[in-house]
mmCIF file of C-alpha atoms in Angstrom:
data_model
loop_
_atom_site.group_PDB
_atom_site.id
_atom_site.type_symbol
_atom_site.label_atom_id
_atom_site.label_comp_id
_atom_site.label_asym_id
_atom_site.label_seq_id
_atom_site.Cartn_x
_atom_site.Cartn_y
_atom_site.Cartn_z
ATOM 1 C CA UNK D 1 -8.793 30.046 -4.047
ATOM 2 C CA UNK D 2 -6.433 27.184 -3.974
ATOM 3 C CA UNK D 3 -5.922 24.945 -7.045
ATOM 4 C CA UNK D 4 -6.593 21.337 -6.591
ATOM 5 C CA UNK D 5 -3.537 19.337 -7.868
ATOM 6 C CA UNK D 6 -3.381 15.756 -8.684
ATOM 7 C CA UNK D 7 -2.127 13.644 -5.773
ATOM 8 C CA UNK D 8 0.461 11.131 -6.743
ATOM 9 C CA UNK D 9 0.653 9.108 -3.399
ATOM 10 C CA UNK D 10 -2.413 9.599 -1.373
ATOM 11 C CA UNK D 11 -4.650 6.670 -2.437
ATOM 12 C CA UNK D 12 -2.016 4.040 -2.516
ATOM 13 C CA UNK D 13 -0.426 5.325 0.763
ATOM 14 C CA UNK D 14 -4.144 5.108 2.290
ATOM 15 C CA UNK D 15 -3.850 1.328 1.518
ATOM 16 C CA UNK D 16 -0.522 1.100 3.043
ATOM 17 C CA UNK D 17 -1.579 2.724 6.177
ATOM 18 C CA UNK D 18 -4.334 0.508 6.390
ATOM 19 C CA UNK D 19 -2.576 -2.540 5.645
ATOM 20 C CA UNK D 20 0.214 -1.690 8.158
ATOM 21 C CA UNK D 21 -2.333 -0.755 10.836
ATOM 22 C CA UNK D 22 -3.708 -4.326 10.489
ATOM 23 C CA UNK D 23 -0.324 -5.872 11.012
ATOM 24 C CA UNK D 24 0.375 -3.598 14.068
ATOM 25 C CA UNK D 25 -3.066 -4.349 15.566
ATOM 26 C CA UNK D 26 -2.711 -8.275 14.861
ATOM 27 C CA UNK D 27 0.832 -8.256 16.112
ATOM 28 C CA UNK D 28 -0.268 -7.098 19.538
ATOM 29 C CA UNK D 29 -3.522 -9.151 19.539
ATOM 30 C CA UNK D 30 -1.815 -12.694 18.782
ATOM 31 C CA UNK D 31 -1.197 -15.344 21.135
ATOM 32 C CA UNK D 32 2.265 -16.471 20.220
ATOM 33 C CA UNK D 33 1.832 -19.917 21.774
ATOM 34 C CA UNK D 34 -1.163 -20.492 19.242
ATOM 35 C CA UNK D 35 -0.195 -22.086 15.867
ATOM 36 C CA UNK D 36 -3.288 -20.650 13.961
ATOM 37 C CA UNK D 37 -2.907 -17.066 15.286
ATOM 38 C CA UNK D 38 0.733 -16.942 14.304
ATOM 39 C CA UNK D 39 -0.123 -18.262 10.952
ATOM 40 C CA UNK D 40 -2.851 -15.731 10.366
ATOM 41 C CA UNK D 41 -0.209 -12.835 11.186
ATOM 42 C CA UNK D 42 2.364 -14.687 8.927
ATOM 43 C CA UNK D 43 -0.002 -14.479 6.092
ATOM 44 C CA UNK D 44 -1.115 -11.090 6.577
ATOM 45 C CA UNK D 45 2.618 -9.939 6.890
ATOM 46 C CA UNK D 46 3.604 -11.845 3.845
ATOM 47 C CA UNK D 47 0.978 -10.382 1.843
ATOM 48 C CA UNK D 48 1.675 -6.748 2.711
ATOM 49 C CA UNK D 49 5.362 -6.819 2.675
ATOM 50 C CA UNK D 50 5.075 -8.083 -0.833
ATOM 51 C CA UNK D 51 3.184 -4.989 -1.769
ATOM 52 C CA UNK D 52 5.523 -2.857 0.032
ATOM 53 C CA UNK D 53 8.412 -4.002 -1.847
ATOM 54 C CA UNK D 54 6.579 -3.621 -5.334
ATOM 55 C CA UNK D 55 5.441 -0.073 -4.295
ATOM 56 C CA UNK D 56 9.043 0.949 -3.445
ATOM 57 C CA UNK D 57 10.207 -0.515 -6.757
ATOM 58 C CA UNK D 58 7.676 1.398 -8.753
ATOM 59 C CA UNK D 59 8.443 4.682 -6.926
ATOM 60 C CA UNK D 60 11.982 4.294 -7.681
ATOM 61 C CA UNK D 61 11.845 3.051 -11.221
ATOM 62 C CA UNK D 62 8.908 5.255 -12.364
ATOM 63 C CA UNK D 63 8.179 8.442 -10.180
ATOM 64 C CA UNK D 64 11.470 9.004 -8.728
ATOM 65 C CA UNK D 65 13.592 8.157 -11.939
ATOM 66 C CA UNK D 66 11.316 10.592 -13.903
ATOM 67 C CA UNK D 67 11.739 13.348 -11.253
ATOM 68 C CA UNK D 68 15.507 12.876 -11.377
ATOM 69 C CA UNK D 69 15.548 13.668 -14.893
ATOM 70 C CA UNK D 70 13.854 16.995 -14.196
ATOM 71 C CA UNK D 71 15.331 18.007 -10.949
ATOM 72 C CA UNK D 72 18.574 15.976 -10.540
ATOM 73 C CA UNK D 73 19.305 15.005 -6.880
ATOM 74 C CA UNK D 74 15.486 15.378 -5.822
ATOM 75 C CA UNK D 75 15.220 11.697 -5.535
ATOM 76 C CA UNK D 76 18.167 11.055 -2.983
ATOM 77 C CA UNK D 77 16.197 11.322 0.087
ATOM 78 C CA UNK D 78 13.441 8.988 -0.813
ATOM 79 C CA UNK D 79 15.531 6.348 -2.409
ATOM 80 C CA UNK D 80 17.923 6.547 0.643
ATOM 81 C CA UNK D 81 14.689 5.840 2.740
ATOM 82 C CA UNK D 82 13.868 3.112 0.726
ATOM 83 C CA UNK D 83 17.070 1.251 1.100
ATOM 84 C CA UNK D 84 16.654 1.559 4.995
ATOM 85 C CA UNK D 85 13.072 0.613 4.880
ATOM 86 C CA UNK D 86 13.971 -2.572 2.867
ATOM 87 C CA UNK D 87 16.724 -3.472 5.255
ATOM 88 C CA UNK D 88 14.374 -3.213 8.291
ATOM 89 C CA UNK D 89 11.519 -4.747 6.217
ATOM 90 C CA UNK D 90 13.647 -7.856 5.550
ATOM 91 C CA UNK D 91 14.629 -8.337 9.262
ATOM 92 C CA UNK D 92 10.946 -8.229 10.183
ATOM 93 C CA UNK D 93 10.217 -10.820 7.475
ATOM 94 C CA UNK D 94 12.811 -13.066 8.632
ATOM 95 C CA UNK D 95 11.498 -12.870 12.224
ATOM 96 C CA UNK D 96 7.810 -13.632 10.993
ATOM 97 C CA UNK D 97 9.054 -16.557 8.883
ATOM 98 C CA UNK D 98 11.196 -18.013 11.829
ATOM 99 C CA UNK D 99 8.130 -17.747 14.143
ATOM 100 C CA UNK D 100 5.948 -19.268 11.619
ATOM 101 C CA UNK D 101 8.312 -22.213 11.143
ATOM 102 C CA UNK D 102 8.745 -22.755 14.692
ATOM 103 C CA UNK D 103 5.203 -22.690 15.442
ATOM 104 C CA UNK D 104 4.427 -25.225 12.554
ATOM 105 C CA UNK D 105 7.176 -27.607 14.685
ATOM 106 C CA UNK D 106 4.745 -27.115 17.832
ATOM 107 C CA UNK D 107 6.836 -24.415 19.705
ATOM 108 C CA UNK D 108 5.738 -21.481 21.345
ATOM 109 C CA UNK D 109 7.353 -18.302 20.181
ATOM 110 C CA UNK D 110 6.271 -15.652 23.032
ATOM 111 C CA UNK D 111 9.620 -14.150 23.140
ATOM 112 C CA UNK D 112 10.141 -13.817 19.323
ATOM 113 C CA UNK D 113 6.609 -12.670 19.077
ATOM 114 C CA UNK D 114 7.346 -9.832 21.603
ATOM 115 C CA UNK D 115 10.509 -8.794 19.717
ATOM 116 C CA UNK D 116 8.529 -8.634 16.301
ATOM 117 C CA UNK D 117 5.695 -6.599 17.856
ATOM 118 C CA UNK D 118 8.264 -4.106 19.379
ATOM 119 C CA UNK D 119 10.355 -3.759 16.147
ATOM 120 C CA UNK D 120 7.408 -3.625 13.927
ATOM 121 C CA UNK D 121 6.080 -0.828 16.175
ATOM 122 C CA UNK D 122 9.238 1.268 15.411
ATOM 123 C CA UNK D 123 9.047 0.301 11.749
ATOM 124 C CA UNK D 124 5.436 1.367 11.827
ATOM 125 C CA UNK D 125 6.310 4.908 12.966
ATOM 126 C CA UNK D 126 9.128 5.458 10.722
ATOM 127 C CA UNK D 127 7.294 4.382 7.671
ATOM 128 C CA UNK D 128 4.504 6.853 8.557
ATOM 129 C CA UNK D 129 6.945 9.403 8.527
ATOM 130 C CA UNK D 130 8.390 8.440 5.224
ATOM 131 C CA UNK D 131 5.065 8.478 3.551
ATOM 132 C CA UNK D 132 4.451 12.056 4.834
ATOM 133 C CA UNK D 133 7.713 13.119 3.556
ATOM 134 C CA UNK D 134 6.672 11.766 0.187
ATOM 135 C CA UNK D 135 3.103 13.384 0.541
ATOM 136 C CA UNK D 136 4.425 16.910 1.092
ATOM 137 C CA UNK D 137 8.082 17.381 0.165
ATOM 138 C CA UNK D 138 8.414 14.881 -2.791
ATOM 139 C CA UNK D 139 4.667 15.787 -4.032
ATOM 140 C CA UNK D 140 5.656 19.583 -4.074
ATOM 141 C CA UNK D 141 8.619 18.674 -6.297
ATOM 142 C CA UNK D 142 6.555 16.739 -8.595
ATOM 143 C CA UNK D 143 3.940 19.683 -8.903
ATOM 144 C CA UNK D 144 6.881 21.915 -9.520
ATOM 145 C CA UNK D 145 8.300 19.889 -12.470
ATOM 146 C CA UNK D 146 5.090 18.137 -13.842
ATOM 147 C CA UNK D 147 1.720 19.100 -15.003
ATOM 148 C CA UNK D 148 -1.190 16.891 -13.499
ATOM 149 C CA UNK D 149 -1.660 15.191 -16.864
ATOM 150 C CA UNK D 150 2.047 14.050 -16.687
ATOM 151 C CA UNK D 151 1.718 12.881 -13.098
ATOM 152 C CA UNK D 152 -1.531 10.825 -14.050
ATOM 153 C CA UNK D 153 0.410 9.321 -16.898
ATOM 154 C CA UNK D 154 3.260 8.138 -14.355
ATOM 155 C CA UNK D 155 0.493 6.510 -12.013
ATOM 156 C CA UNK D 156 -1.033 4.834 -15.098
ATOM 157 C CA UNK D 157 2.476 3.392 -15.749
ATOM 158 C CA UNK D 158 2.580 1.776 -12.483
ATOM 159 C CA UNK D 159 -0.975 0.564 -12.448
ATOM 160 C CA UNK D 160 -0.642 -0.881 -15.900
ATOM 161 C CA UNK D 161 2.329 -3.272 -14.895
ATOM 162 C CA UNK D 162 0.625 -4.883 -11.715
ATOM 163 C CA UNK D 163 -1.160 -8.179 -12.093
ATOM 164 C CA UNK D 164 -4.741 -8.580 -11.520
ATOM 165 C CA UNK D 165 -4.045 -10.771 -8.502
ATOM 166 C CA UNK D 166 -1.762 -8.247 -7.037
ATOM 167 C CA UNK D 167 -4.371 -5.375 -7.941
ATOM 168 C CA UNK D 168 -6.923 -7.206 -5.843
ATOM 169 C CA UNK D 169 -4.813 -7.419 -3.046
ATOM 170 C CA UNK D 170 -4.030 -3.469 -3.172
ATOM 171 C CA UNK D 171 -7.919 -3.011 -3.587
ATOM 172 C CA UNK D 172 -8.468 -5.028 -0.529
ATOM 173 C CA UNK D 173 -6.612 -2.266 1.480
ATOM 174 C CA UNK D 174 -7.249 0.841 -0.444
ATOM 175 C CA UNK D 175 -11.016 0.625 -0.877
ATOM 176 C CA UNK D 176 -12.123 0.440 2.713
ATOM 177 C CA UNK D 177 -9.352 3.068 3.516
ATOM 178 C CA UNK D 178 -10.419 5.833 0.943
ATOM 179 C CA UNK D 179 -13.238 8.457 1.639
ATOM 180 C CA UNK D 180 -16.367 8.111 -0.513
ATOM 181 C CA UNK D 181 -15.445 10.607 -3.014
ATOM 182 C CA UNK D 182 -11.929 9.098 -3.721
ATOM 183 C CA UNK D 183 -13.469 5.411 -3.765
ATOM 184 C CA UNK D 184 -16.125 6.706 -6.377
ATOM 185 C CA UNK D 185 -13.428 8.271 -8.535
ATOM 186 C CA UNK D 186 -11.383 5.046 -8.586
ATOM 187 C CA UNK D 187 -14.463 2.699 -9.173
ATOM 188 C CA UNK D 188 -15.328 4.917 -12.086
ATOM 189 C CA UNK D 189 -11.848 4.636 -13.349
ATOM 190 C CA UNK D 190 -11.548 0.981 -13.123
ATOM 191 C CA UNK D 191 -15.178 0.232 -14.481
ATOM 192 C CA UNK D 192 -14.536 2.423 -17.521
ATOM 193 C CA UNK D 193 -10.843 0.947 -18.396
ATOM 194 C CA UNK D 194 -11.461 -2.759 -17.838
ATOM 195 C CA UNK D 195 -13.095 -5.115 -20.292
ATOM 196 C CA UNK D 196 -16.504 -6.053 -18.892
ATOM 197 C CA UNK D 197 -15.566 -9.809 -18.082
ATOM 198 C CA UNK D 198 -12.424 -8.454 -16.101
ATOM 199 C CA UNK D 199 -14.507 -5.901 -14.477
ATOM 200 C CA UNK D 200 -17.153 -8.354 -13.273
ATOM 201 C CA UNK D 201 -14.260 -10.290 -11.382
ATOM 202 C CA UNK D 202 -12.729 -7.204 -9.866
ATOM 203 C CA UNK D 203 -16.416 -5.760 -8.993
ATOM 204 C CA UNK D 204 -17.114 -8.919 -7.133
ATOM 205 C CA UNK D 205 -14.040 -8.584 -5.209
ATOM 206 C CA UNK D 206 -14.606 -4.839 -4.318
ATOM 207 C CA UNK D 207 -18.282 -6.091 -3.129
ATOM 208 C CA UNK D 208 -16.454 -8.316 -0.438
ATOM 209 C CA UNK D 209 -14.115 -5.567 0.763
ATOM 210 C CA UNK D 210 -16.767 -2.930 1.507
ATOM 211 C CA UNK D 211 -19.651 -2.755 3.836
ATOM 212 C CA UNK D 212 -22.894 -3.168 1.787
ATOM 213 C CA UNK D 213 -24.304 0.341 2.162
ATOM 214 C CA UNK D 214 -20.672 1.562 0.672
ATOM 215 C CA UNK D 215 -20.806 -0.901 -2.101
ATOM 216 C CA UNK D 216 -24.194 0.035 -3.056
ATOM 217 C CA UNK D 217 -23.461 3.763 -3.119
ATOM 218 C CA UNK D 218 -20.807 2.980 -5.764
ATOM 219 C CA UNK D 219 -23.205 0.557 -7.887
ATOM 220 C CA UNK D 220 -25.958 3.069 -7.929
ATOM 221 C CA UNK D 221 -23.505 5.958 -8.925
ATOM 222 C CA UNK D 222 -22.129 4.113 -11.956
ATOM 223 C CA UNK D 223 -25.295 2.155 -12.943
ATOM 224 C CA UNK D 224 -25.471 4.289 -16.249
ATOM 225 C CA UNK D 225 -21.972 3.767 -17.239
#
């Protein structure tokens, strides 16, 4: 029987897959002559790109840094990927900002919009492959060099440094993307770790992120906590 090990990347990556899929859909769906539609894409992109930047920094500075101590040169591939991703992400951010600024001045940006959609589609595919590499190759390296308890501590170090506002942005993408078991585990962990007054704010946000039935399952399962 295969032993279940702690997954370092799965939950965050499910959130990122959800977020990036939303951008991809909206980039294809947007009328680039419509100011309001371009602004909607701009606001979503700005939010998601900020999450991605922080995510790469946390992986570099915590997970990959600790892996490097125990397995020299193991972090090279992922850090190199992060550098390339950052460069392409900045190009997309600049395109998105340019489109937003131009539409605010009353200009249609159909040509630039098509360019953004095409470049983001390529970026989307490359980023999916990057995450799969981390979830397979890098994850195995982590399992070979750390206990599950140690890996959980690394995750907790990342979580503890993220502000409440940014945590809620993460949850808006993560909670809908998880399966029911993962969702319940995270919800229990959040409820058990936070002061009551803080959890009430977080809980109200989670309620908005999920269909009514999915939220009720969490509420019922943790009612006695």
